[in-house]
Short mmCIF file of C-alpha atoms and ligand atoms in Angstrom, two decimals:
data_model
loop_
_atom_site.label_atom_id
_atom_site.label_comp_id
_atom_site.label_asym_id
_atom_site.label_seq_id
_atom_site.Cartn_x
_atom_site.Cartn_y
_atom_site.Cartn_z
CA MET A 109 120.97 -53.79 142.21
CA ILE A 110 120.90 -56.19 139.26
CA PRO A 111 123.80 -58.32 138.00
CA VAL A 112 125.59 -57.42 134.78
CA SER A 113 124.09 -60.44 133.01
CA THR A 114 120.54 -59.23 133.73
CA ALA A 115 121.35 -55.69 132.59
CA LEU A 116 122.78 -57.16 129.39
CA GLU A 117 119.58 -59.14 128.78
CA HIS A 118 117.57 -55.90 129.02
CA LEU A 119 119.91 -54.31 126.48
CA PHE A 120 119.73 -57.29 124.09
CA ALA A 121 115.93 -56.95 124.19
CA LEU A 122 116.41 -53.44 122.73
CA ALA A 123 118.93 -54.57 120.12
CA ASP A 124 116.95 -55.01 116.91
CA PRO A 125 119.01 -56.49 114.07
CA MET A 126 120.03 -53.96 111.45
CA PRO A 127 118.47 -54.15 107.98
CA VAL A 128 120.41 -55.79 105.17
CA GLU A 129 122.07 -53.76 102.43
CA THR A 130 124.17 -54.75 99.45
CA VAL A 131 127.67 -53.32 99.09
CA PRO A 132 130.27 -53.72 96.37
CA LEU A 133 132.89 -56.31 97.23
CA GLN A 134 135.56 -53.66 97.69
CA ALA A 135 133.58 -52.16 100.56
CA ALA A 136 132.79 -55.48 102.24
CA ALA A 137 135.86 -56.01 104.46
CA GLY A 138 134.99 -55.62 108.13
CA ARG A 139 131.27 -55.72 107.40
CA VAL A 140 129.03 -58.46 108.74
CA LEU A 141 127.74 -60.87 106.13
CA ALA A 142 123.96 -60.97 106.54
CA GLN A 143 122.95 -63.89 104.29
CA ASP A 144 124.71 -66.99 103.04
CA VAL A 145 126.29 -66.48 99.64
CA HIS A 146 127.16 -69.26 97.20
CA ALA A 147 130.05 -69.66 94.80
CA LYS A 148 128.96 -68.84 91.28
CA ARG A 149 131.73 -70.99 89.84
CA THR A 150 134.21 -73.76 90.51
CA GLN A 151 137.84 -72.93 91.28
CA PRO A 152 140.00 -73.84 89.55
CA PRO A 153 137.49 -74.35 86.75
CA PHE A 154 139.85 -76.83 85.00
CA ASP A 155 142.79 -79.00 85.97
CA ALA A 156 145.56 -76.40 86.19
CA SER A 157 149.32 -76.66 86.20
CA SER A 158 150.94 -75.56 89.46
CA MET A 159 154.43 -75.30 87.92
CA ASP A 160 156.29 -74.22 84.80
CA GLY A 161 157.29 -77.33 82.86
CA TYR A 162 155.93 -79.85 80.36
CA ALA A 163 152.57 -81.65 80.39
CA ILE A 164 153.00 -85.36 79.64
CA LYS A 165 151.43 -88.71 80.43
CA SER A 166 152.53 -89.96 83.86
CA VAL A 167 153.06 -93.53 82.59
CA GLU A 168 155.76 -92.19 80.29
CA ALA A 169 157.59 -90.21 83.00
CA GLU A 170 160.74 -92.31 83.13
CA GLN A 171 164.38 -91.40 83.43
CA HIS A 172 165.86 -90.46 80.00
CA ALA A 173 162.44 -90.70 78.29
CA GLN A 174 162.14 -88.34 75.31
CA PHE A 175 159.15 -86.34 74.14
CA LYS A 176 158.32 -84.13 71.22
CA VAL A 177 157.02 -80.70 72.23
CA VAL A 178 153.85 -80.21 70.18
CA GLY A 179 152.39 -77.02 71.62
CA GLU A 180 152.18 -74.52 74.44
CA ALA A 181 149.66 -73.85 77.21
CA ALA A 182 149.96 -70.57 79.12
CA ALA A 183 147.71 -69.02 81.79
CA GLY A 184 144.67 -67.71 79.95
CA HIS A 185 145.62 -69.56 76.74
CA GLY A 186 145.15 -73.34 76.82
CA TRP A 187 146.29 -75.83 74.20
CA THR A 188 143.24 -77.23 72.50
CA GLY A 189 144.64 -80.49 71.09
CA THR A 190 144.84 -83.92 72.73
CA LEU A 191 148.25 -85.16 73.82
CA GLY A 192 149.41 -88.36 72.08
CA ALA A 193 152.01 -90.93 73.12
CA GLY A 194 155.55 -89.54 73.31
CA GLN A 195 154.28 -85.96 73.16
CA ALA A 196 154.68 -83.05 75.57
CA VAL A 197 153.13 -79.60 75.77
CA ARG A 198 155.12 -76.69 77.15
CA ILE A 199 153.03 -75.47 80.08
CA PHE A 200 153.11 -72.59 82.56
CA THR A 201 151.64 -72.09 86.03
CA GLY A 202 147.88 -71.55 85.92
CA ALA A 203 147.41 -72.96 82.41
CA PRO A 204 144.80 -75.67 81.75
CA VAL A 205 146.35 -79.13 81.52
CA PRO A 206 145.70 -80.41 77.99
CA ALA A 207 143.49 -83.44 77.36
CA GLY A 208 145.56 -86.61 77.38
CA ALA A 209 148.08 -85.28 79.94
CA ASP A 210 148.01 -86.11 83.65
CA HIS A 211 151.46 -84.99 84.80
CA VAL A 212 153.58 -81.86 84.66
CA ILE A 213 157.30 -82.45 84.78
CA ILE A 214 159.01 -79.31 86.04
CA GLN A 215 161.34 -77.58 83.63
CA GLU A 216 164.33 -78.06 85.96
CA ASN A 217 164.01 -81.84 85.47
CA VAL A 218 164.34 -81.89 81.67
CA ASP A 219 166.88 -81.00 79.01
CA ARG A 220 165.50 -79.32 75.93
CA ALA A 221 167.02 -79.35 72.49
CA GLY A 222 164.87 -77.77 69.80
CA ASP A 223 161.44 -79.37 70.12
CA LEU A 224 162.76 -82.45 71.94
CA ILE A 225 162.92 -82.82 75.71
CA THR A 226 164.65 -85.52 77.74
CA ILE A 227 163.80 -86.30 81.35
CA THR A 228 166.95 -85.85 83.45
CA ASP A 229 165.28 -86.48 86.80
CA ALA A 230 162.16 -88.65 87.04
CA GLY A 231 162.15 -88.60 90.84
CA ASP A 232 159.33 -86.09 91.20
CA THR A 233 156.20 -88.17 91.84
CA LYS A 234 153.90 -85.20 92.38
CA SER A 235 151.56 -84.52 89.45
CA ASN A 236 152.06 -80.71 89.79
CA ILE A 237 148.42 -80.40 88.78
CA ARG A 238 145.70 -78.64 90.79
CA PRO A 239 142.54 -80.59 90.05
CA ALA A 240 139.39 -78.70 89.00
CA GLY A 241 137.41 -77.71 92.12
CA VAL A 242 140.24 -78.37 94.58
CA ASP A 243 139.64 -74.93 96.15
CA PHE A 244 135.83 -74.87 95.95
CA THR A 245 133.02 -75.98 93.70
CA GLN A 246 130.06 -74.01 92.37
CA GLY A 247 127.40 -73.59 95.06
CA LYS A 248 129.85 -73.73 97.98
CA ALA A 249 128.44 -71.54 100.78
CA VAL A 250 130.06 -68.78 102.77
CA THR A 251 127.74 -68.71 105.74
CA ALA A 252 126.31 -65.77 107.65
CA PRO A 253 126.73 -64.22 110.09
CA ARG A 254 130.40 -63.60 109.66
CA ARG A 255 132.59 -60.51 109.92
CA LEU A 256 134.35 -60.45 106.58
CA THR A 257 138.13 -60.57 106.68
CA PRO A 258 140.46 -59.65 103.81
CA GLY A 259 140.77 -63.41 103.21
CA ASP A 260 136.99 -63.71 102.93
CA VAL A 261 136.93 -60.85 100.43
CA ALA A 262 139.52 -62.64 98.29
CA LEU A 263 137.43 -65.83 98.47
CA LEU A 264 134.22 -64.00 97.52
CA ALA A 265 136.01 -62.37 94.59
CA SER A 266 137.21 -65.76 93.43
CA MET A 267 133.63 -67.02 93.71
CA ASN A 268 132.62 -64.15 91.35
CA ILE A 269 130.45 -62.47 93.98
CA ALA A 270 130.68 -58.78 93.18
CA ASP A 271 127.94 -57.54 95.53
CA VAL A 272 127.68 -58.67 99.12
CA PRO A 273 124.65 -58.63 101.45
CA VAL A 274 125.75 -57.13 104.77
CA ARG A 275 124.12 -55.60 107.82
CA ARG A 276 123.80 -51.86 107.59
CA ARG A 277 126.28 -50.18 109.93
CA PRO A 278 124.47 -48.97 113.05
CA VAL A 279 124.55 -45.21 113.48
CA VAL A 280 125.22 -44.42 117.13
CA ALA A 281 124.55 -40.90 118.38
CA LEU A 282 126.80 -40.01 121.32
CA ILE A 283 125.87 -37.17 123.65
CA SER A 284 128.10 -35.99 126.46
CA THR A 285 126.31 -34.02 129.16
CA GLY A 286 127.74 -31.51 131.58
CA ASP A 287 128.38 -27.80 132.07
CA GLU A 288 131.98 -28.63 132.89
CA LEU A 289 132.74 -30.08 129.46
CA VAL A 290 134.23 -28.61 126.31
CA MET A 291 135.28 -30.34 123.11
CA PRO A 292 138.92 -31.34 122.54
CA GLY A 293 140.75 -28.40 120.96
CA GLU A 294 138.58 -25.81 122.65
CA GLU A 295 139.82 -23.53 125.43
CA PRO A 296 138.30 -24.74 128.73
CA GLY A 297 137.25 -22.25 131.40
CA PRO A 298 138.84 -22.46 134.85
CA ASP A 299 136.23 -24.95 136.10
CA GLN A 300 136.07 -27.00 132.95
CA ILE A 301 137.54 -30.22 131.58
CA ILE A 302 137.60 -31.83 128.16
CA ALA A 303 134.91 -34.28 127.07
CA SER A 304 136.73 -37.54 126.59
CA ASN A 305 134.04 -40.20 126.79
CA THR A 306 132.32 -39.50 123.52
CA PHE A 307 135.63 -39.73 121.68
CA GLY A 308 136.76 -42.95 123.38
CA LEU A 309 133.38 -44.57 122.81
CA ALA A 310 133.26 -43.39 119.21
CA ALA A 311 136.63 -45.03 118.58
CA MET A 312 135.50 -48.24 120.28
CA LEU A 313 132.27 -48.44 118.31
CA GLU A 314 133.77 -47.50 114.96
CA ALA A 315 136.26 -50.32 115.47
CA ILE A 316 133.41 -52.85 115.53
CA GLY A 317 131.73 -51.42 112.45
CA CYS A 318 129.43 -48.67 113.73
CA ILE A 319 129.13 -45.12 112.47
CA ALA A 320 129.59 -42.90 115.53
CA ARG A 321 127.99 -39.49 115.42
CA ILE A 322 129.38 -37.21 118.12
CA LEU A 323 126.76 -34.59 118.93
CA PRO A 324 127.45 -31.24 120.61
CA ILE A 325 127.72 -31.35 124.38
CA ALA A 326 124.42 -31.05 126.26
CA ARG A 327 124.50 -28.46 129.01
CA ASP A 328 123.00 -29.33 132.37
CA THR A 329 119.62 -27.83 131.51
CA GLU A 330 116.50 -29.62 130.43
CA ALA A 331 116.22 -27.40 127.37
CA SER A 332 119.74 -28.21 126.18
CA LEU A 333 119.28 -31.92 126.69
CA ARG A 334 115.94 -31.83 124.90
CA THR A 335 117.56 -30.02 121.97
CA LEU A 336 120.33 -32.58 121.74
CA LEU A 337 117.99 -35.55 121.94
CA GLY A 338 116.04 -33.89 119.14
CA LEU A 339 119.18 -34.05 116.98
CA THR A 340 119.41 -37.81 117.08
CA ARG A 341 117.07 -38.49 114.17
CA GLY A 342 118.44 -41.21 111.94
CA ALA A 343 120.41 -42.86 114.73
CA ASP A 344 119.90 -46.55 115.44
CA LEU A 345 121.11 -46.17 119.02
CA VAL A 346 121.33 -43.08 121.20
CA VAL A 347 123.92 -43.05 123.96
CA THR A 348 124.06 -40.36 126.61
CA ILE A 349 127.00 -40.04 128.94
CA GLY A 350 126.84 -38.60 132.42
CA GLY A 351 123.93 -36.99 134.21
CA ALA A 352 122.56 -40.45 134.76
CA SER A 353 122.51 -40.81 138.51
CA VAL A 354 120.23 -38.97 140.91
CA GLY A 355 122.09 -35.71 141.62
CA ASP A 356 120.36 -32.34 141.20
CA HIS A 357 122.06 -31.87 137.82
CA ASP A 358 121.39 -35.38 136.55
CA LEU A 359 118.70 -34.62 134.07
CA VAL A 360 118.89 -37.42 131.54
CA ALA A 361 116.30 -39.72 133.08
CA ARG A 362 113.89 -36.86 133.74
CA VAL A 363 114.10 -35.36 130.24
CA ALA A 364 113.97 -38.75 128.52
CA ALA A 365 110.83 -39.61 130.51
CA GLU A 366 109.23 -36.29 129.54
CA LEU A 367 109.97 -37.07 125.91
CA GLY A 368 108.06 -40.32 126.27
CA MET A 369 110.84 -42.83 126.81
CA ASP A 370 109.60 -46.09 128.30
CA GLN A 371 112.65 -46.02 130.43
CA LYS A 372 114.23 -48.43 132.79
CA PHE A 373 116.81 -47.30 135.26
CA TYR A 374 119.08 -49.92 136.71
CA LYS A 375 121.63 -49.98 139.40
CA VAL A 376 124.05 -52.58 138.13
CA ALA A 377 126.17 -54.45 140.64
CA MET A 378 129.45 -53.61 138.97
CA ARG A 379 132.54 -51.53 139.45
CA PRO A 380 133.20 -49.19 137.73
CA GLY A 381 129.75 -48.36 136.42
CA LYS A 382 126.60 -48.77 138.45
CA PRO A 383 123.96 -46.37 137.06
CA LEU A 384 122.64 -47.47 133.69
CA MET A 385 119.53 -46.30 131.93
CA ALA A 386 117.92 -47.94 128.93
CA GLY A 387 114.73 -47.83 126.94
CA ARG A 388 113.21 -46.68 123.69
CA LEU A 389 112.74 -43.10 122.66
CA GLY A 390 110.55 -42.69 119.59
CA GLY A 391 111.17 -46.32 118.71
CA VAL A 392 114.95 -45.96 118.92
CA ALA A 393 117.02 -47.72 121.57
CA MET A 394 118.64 -45.38 124.06
CA VAL A 395 121.26 -46.16 126.70
CA GLY A 396 122.43 -43.76 129.40
CA LEU A 397 125.94 -44.44 130.65
CA PRO A 398 127.69 -43.12 133.74
CA GLY A 399 129.93 -40.11 133.25
CA ASN A 400 133.13 -41.13 134.92
CA PRO A 401 135.51 -41.70 132.02
CA VAL A 402 136.67 -45.19 132.93
CA SER A 403 133.11 -46.22 133.85
CA ALA A 404 131.88 -45.05 130.47
CA MET A 405 134.60 -46.97 128.64
CA VAL A 406 134.10 -50.13 130.71
CA CYS A 407 130.34 -49.92 130.11
CA GLY A 408 131.15 -49.47 126.42
CA THR A 409 133.04 -52.76 126.50
CA ILE A 410 130.62 -54.67 128.73
CA PHE A 411 127.29 -53.32 127.44
CA LEU A 412 127.47 -51.29 124.23
CA THR A 413 129.82 -53.53 122.28
CA PRO A 414 127.79 -56.73 122.88
CA MET A 415 124.58 -54.82 122.18
CA LEU A 416 125.89 -53.48 118.88
CA ARG A 417 127.27 -56.88 117.92
CA ALA A 418 123.74 -58.20 118.41
CA MET A 419 122.40 -55.40 116.19
CA LEU A 420 124.99 -56.39 113.60
CA GLY A 421 123.58 -59.91 113.61
CA LEU A 422 126.57 -61.46 115.39
CA GLY A 423 124.46 -62.90 118.20
CA ALA A 424 123.60 -61.83 121.73
CA ALA A 425 126.60 -62.81 123.79
CA PRO A 426 128.56 -61.06 126.54
CA ALA A 427 132.11 -59.83 125.91
CA LYS A 428 134.39 -62.81 125.41
CA ARG A 429 136.43 -63.87 128.42
CA HIS A 430 139.31 -66.21 128.85
CA GLN A 431 141.42 -67.31 131.75
CA VAL A 432 145.03 -66.42 132.46
CA PRO A 433 147.10 -66.69 135.63
CA LEU A 434 147.76 -63.66 137.79
CA SER A 435 151.30 -62.31 138.00
CA CYS A 436 150.49 -60.31 141.15
CA ASP A 437 148.40 -60.74 144.30
CA LEU A 438 144.91 -59.21 144.40
CA GLY A 439 143.01 -58.27 147.55
CA GLN A 440 139.47 -59.20 148.55
CA ASN A 441 136.76 -57.92 146.19
CA GLY A 442 133.66 -56.10 147.44
CA PRO A 443 130.02 -57.01 146.80
CA ARG A 444 130.00 -55.75 143.18
CA GLU A 445 131.56 -57.45 140.17
CA HIS A 446 134.79 -55.58 139.53
CA TYR A 447 136.22 -54.94 136.07
CA MET A 448 139.81 -54.08 136.97
CA ARG A 449 142.14 -52.48 134.49
CA GLY A 450 144.81 -55.11 133.87
CA TYR A 451 147.87 -55.70 131.76
CA VAL A 452 148.52 -59.01 130.06
CA GLU A 453 152.14 -59.81 129.34
CA ALA A 454 153.73 -63.16 128.51
CA GLY A 455 150.44 -64.95 129.16
CA LYS A 456 149.95 -63.55 132.67
CA VAL A 457 147.93 -60.62 133.94
CA ARG A 458 148.50 -58.00 136.63
CA ASP A 459 146.56 -54.93 137.64
CA ALA A 460 147.52 -51.95 135.49
CA GLY A 461 147.60 -49.43 138.35
CA ALA A 462 145.20 -47.53 140.59
CA GLN A 463 141.58 -48.51 139.99
CA ASP A 464 139.84 -45.17 140.45
CA SER A 465 137.19 -44.75 137.73
CA SER A 466 138.51 -41.33 136.68
CA LEU A 467 141.98 -42.52 135.67
CA LEU A 468 142.15 -42.58 131.90
CA SER A 469 145.95 -42.84 132.00
CA VAL A 470 145.58 -46.22 133.70
CA LEU A 471 142.89 -47.32 131.25
CA ALA A 472 145.07 -46.32 128.33
CA SER A 473 147.98 -48.36 129.70
CA ALA A 474 145.74 -51.42 130.22
CA ASN A 475 145.11 -54.08 127.61
CA ALA A 476 142.53 -56.16 129.46
CA LEU A 477 139.89 -56.05 132.14
CA ILE A 478 140.33 -58.52 135.01
CA VAL A 479 136.86 -59.67 136.10
CA ARG A 480 136.46 -60.23 139.82
CA PRO A 481 133.23 -61.91 140.94
CA PRO A 482 131.30 -60.34 143.83
CA ASN A 483 133.02 -61.01 147.17
CA ASP A 484 135.89 -62.79 145.47
CA PRO A 485 138.43 -63.65 148.21
CA PRO A 486 142.06 -62.47 147.98
CA ARG A 487 143.84 -64.12 145.06
CA ALA A 488 147.51 -65.07 145.07
CA SER A 489 149.82 -64.72 142.10
CA GLY A 490 149.40 -67.76 139.85
CA THR A 491 145.62 -68.08 140.35
CA LEU A 492 143.58 -68.26 137.15
CA VAL A 493 141.33 -65.23 136.64
CA ASP A 494 138.86 -64.22 133.91
CA ILE A 495 140.01 -61.45 131.60
CA ILE A 496 138.34 -59.52 128.79
CA PRO A 497 140.88 -58.28 126.23
CA LEU A 498 140.45 -54.58 125.49
CA THR A 499 141.44 -54.78 121.87
CA GLN A 500 138.85 -57.30 120.72
CA GLN A 501 137.46 -56.34 117.36
CA SER A 502 135.30 -59.10 116.07
P1 LIG B 741 128.06 -37.27 135.96
O1 LIG B 741 127.60 -38.68 135.76
O2 LIG B 741 127.49 -36.33 134.95
O3 LIG B 741 127.84 -36.83 137.37
O4 LIG B 741 129.64 -37.28 135.73
C1 LIG B 741 130.50 -38.00 136.56
C2 LIG B 741 131.91 -37.52 136.36
O5 LIG B 741 132.31 -37.82 135.04
C3 LIG B 741 132.11 -36.03 136.54
O6 LIG B 741 133.38 -35.85 137.15
C4 LIG B 741 132.12 -35.50 135.12
O7 LIG B 741 132.88 -34.32 134.99
C5 LIG B 741 132.75 -36.62 134.37
N1 LIG B 741 132.27 -36.70 133.00
C6 LIG B 741 130.98 -36.76 132.62
N2 LIG B 741 130.89 -36.82 131.28
C7 LIG B 741 132.15 -36.78 130.80
C8 LIG B 741 132.72 -36.79 129.50
N3 LIG B 741 131.96 -36.89 128.40
N4 LIG B 741 134.07 -36.76 129.38
C9 LIG B 741 134.84 -36.68 130.49
N5 LIG B 741 134.37 -36.66 131.74
C10 LIG B 741 133.03 -36.69 131.91
MG1 LIG B 742 127.28 -34.35 134.80
#
């Protein structure tokens, strides 16, 4: 059996970075920036008023000082003259500050009579001016790789970047295998259950920016599996679920080998999980996951998500962990690394219920995996343990 970290290295070796494509800014949120982009302009491009008031010279800003209002500067419509001594320009937020002025006195601090203003409160020492370039200057870089947030999109817009180079979204073909499976919404026979793994994994992978393609269920025959694998053209990663161990009906490894996959089969020292198959089929990366629903979802978190993040150009790193104290006691762990379904609340974590790898109700109630090292001794409440949040997106 190999450790999780070694299995992950094998998967990263299959994770070729996606090609770069250009998308309009409006479609860029959530995508991974593939190349550095540079501001095409300076923001603000001029000294701008941050308040509604009057532009004056700061040396003249004294209590009871009077000014003649000689013009108006509004957002989008500056005043083109040069301010002289004793003069003021009516100014609004976002307007360019006229030449000759270096202070905006807010309108609440003056009295106006006709075109004369008098300062009633000279206590405001702020200039109320946003200097040119205070946000960013032309050429400022937004560096790749980076998953673009709504804030990033606003920044790119402000930089006048209308088209954004991003990694193409990986298309992941998901194939459930098993005679016992039917699709959600179908009527199962007496010996059948509903395929859940493909749907859970699709949701997980779409959340990190993939396009999940759920294929029809492969029956437990070589012909059916061969047909389904033939439908994966155009996918950047093929994922099969179930049929991956060594039972009589576990055909995935056999059929993939017949189709020419340079396949590696690993027994990974983890719980839940264990059988994992990986390789390339016709140049495309393929991963075979175990069928037990919780195993498939845990492997999705531990293996597929990091692999797809690597394909998205976000670097080859395992799922992020951090440490929180236990709020319950945990017993001795066995020889395999255990990814327990846990629940984090008020900064502490407890197990989320029974740890059988078929229990989707427990997985759905969990919000983290508690990682137990091999042969970890019993842990008392209060001990720090590693957790992997289950809602991580980036
Ligand atoms: P297998 O690896 O094919 O032997 O499957 C192990 C267990 O997981 C069996 O109980 C299967 O019925 C179940 N299983 C396999 N694939 C799925 C799936 N896509 N959705 C739900 N359960 C599955
Ligand atoms: Mg099966």
